[in-house]
């Protein structure tokens, strides 16, 4: 009788132990998920722990190639009537009085209105326009509504935004899995895209930017939009 009681207690304790481990594991997973969603890697500076440190100043040739790629991408989008504007890190140059990319920027970021003419154009026709201009196009639409333009040895990101009840947001399965990250770092008020958009000089051409100047950066870089964040290689 005693041995049976001890056995029952052991089984009950074992079940409680497994339940506790499961709860703790779930709590740890939730904490890691939230932490990863809120982490700010300052992508436009290149300060990413999984990449080599970005040089404080890229070469003039690199900057010239970025501007040429941005210009050609702008012309292709214009030819199809696709509304677009400078986005993310590419906005920092004009906002800081630089008529082009920041000295350390490694790519070009352009936003696209997914609710506009873009949705009327078959993807193959859209790609063909870029190929005709001598540019490549990598399709990452399912992941995060993102297209990568390749040319001159550089890359430009085309980020599709959709108006959800007054808020511009990206879609794709990444935005659902990492919804906290995308909600707090990849969304902004639709009113900032009210037409006509202002234009800024970016190298040799003019391109649209969101309204309100630095206002959009308060939504894209909520933890440091007021700071001048540089690569770790820059010595002040």
Short mmCIF file of N, CA and C in Angstrom, two decimals, residues 74 90 125 202:
data_model
loop_
_atom_site.label_atom_id
_atom_site.label_comp_id
_atom_site.label_asym_id
_atom_site.label_seq_id
_atom_site.Cartn_x
_atom_site.Cartn_y
_atom_site.Cartn_z
N UNK A 74 14.34 54.67 -60.60
CA UNK A 74 13.34 55.75 -60.59
C UNK A 74 12.71 55.93 -61.98
N UNK A 90 17.98 55.60 -47.03
CA UNK A 90 18.23 56.52 -48.15
C UNK A 90 17.65 57.90 -47.91
N UNK A 125 5.73 41.29 -66.42
CA UNK A 125 5.87 42.54 -67.19
C UNK A 125 6.70 43.55 -66.40
N UNK A 202 18.68 63.91 -55.34
CA UNK A 202 19.42 62.71 -54.96
C UNK A 202 20.46 62.47 -56.06
#
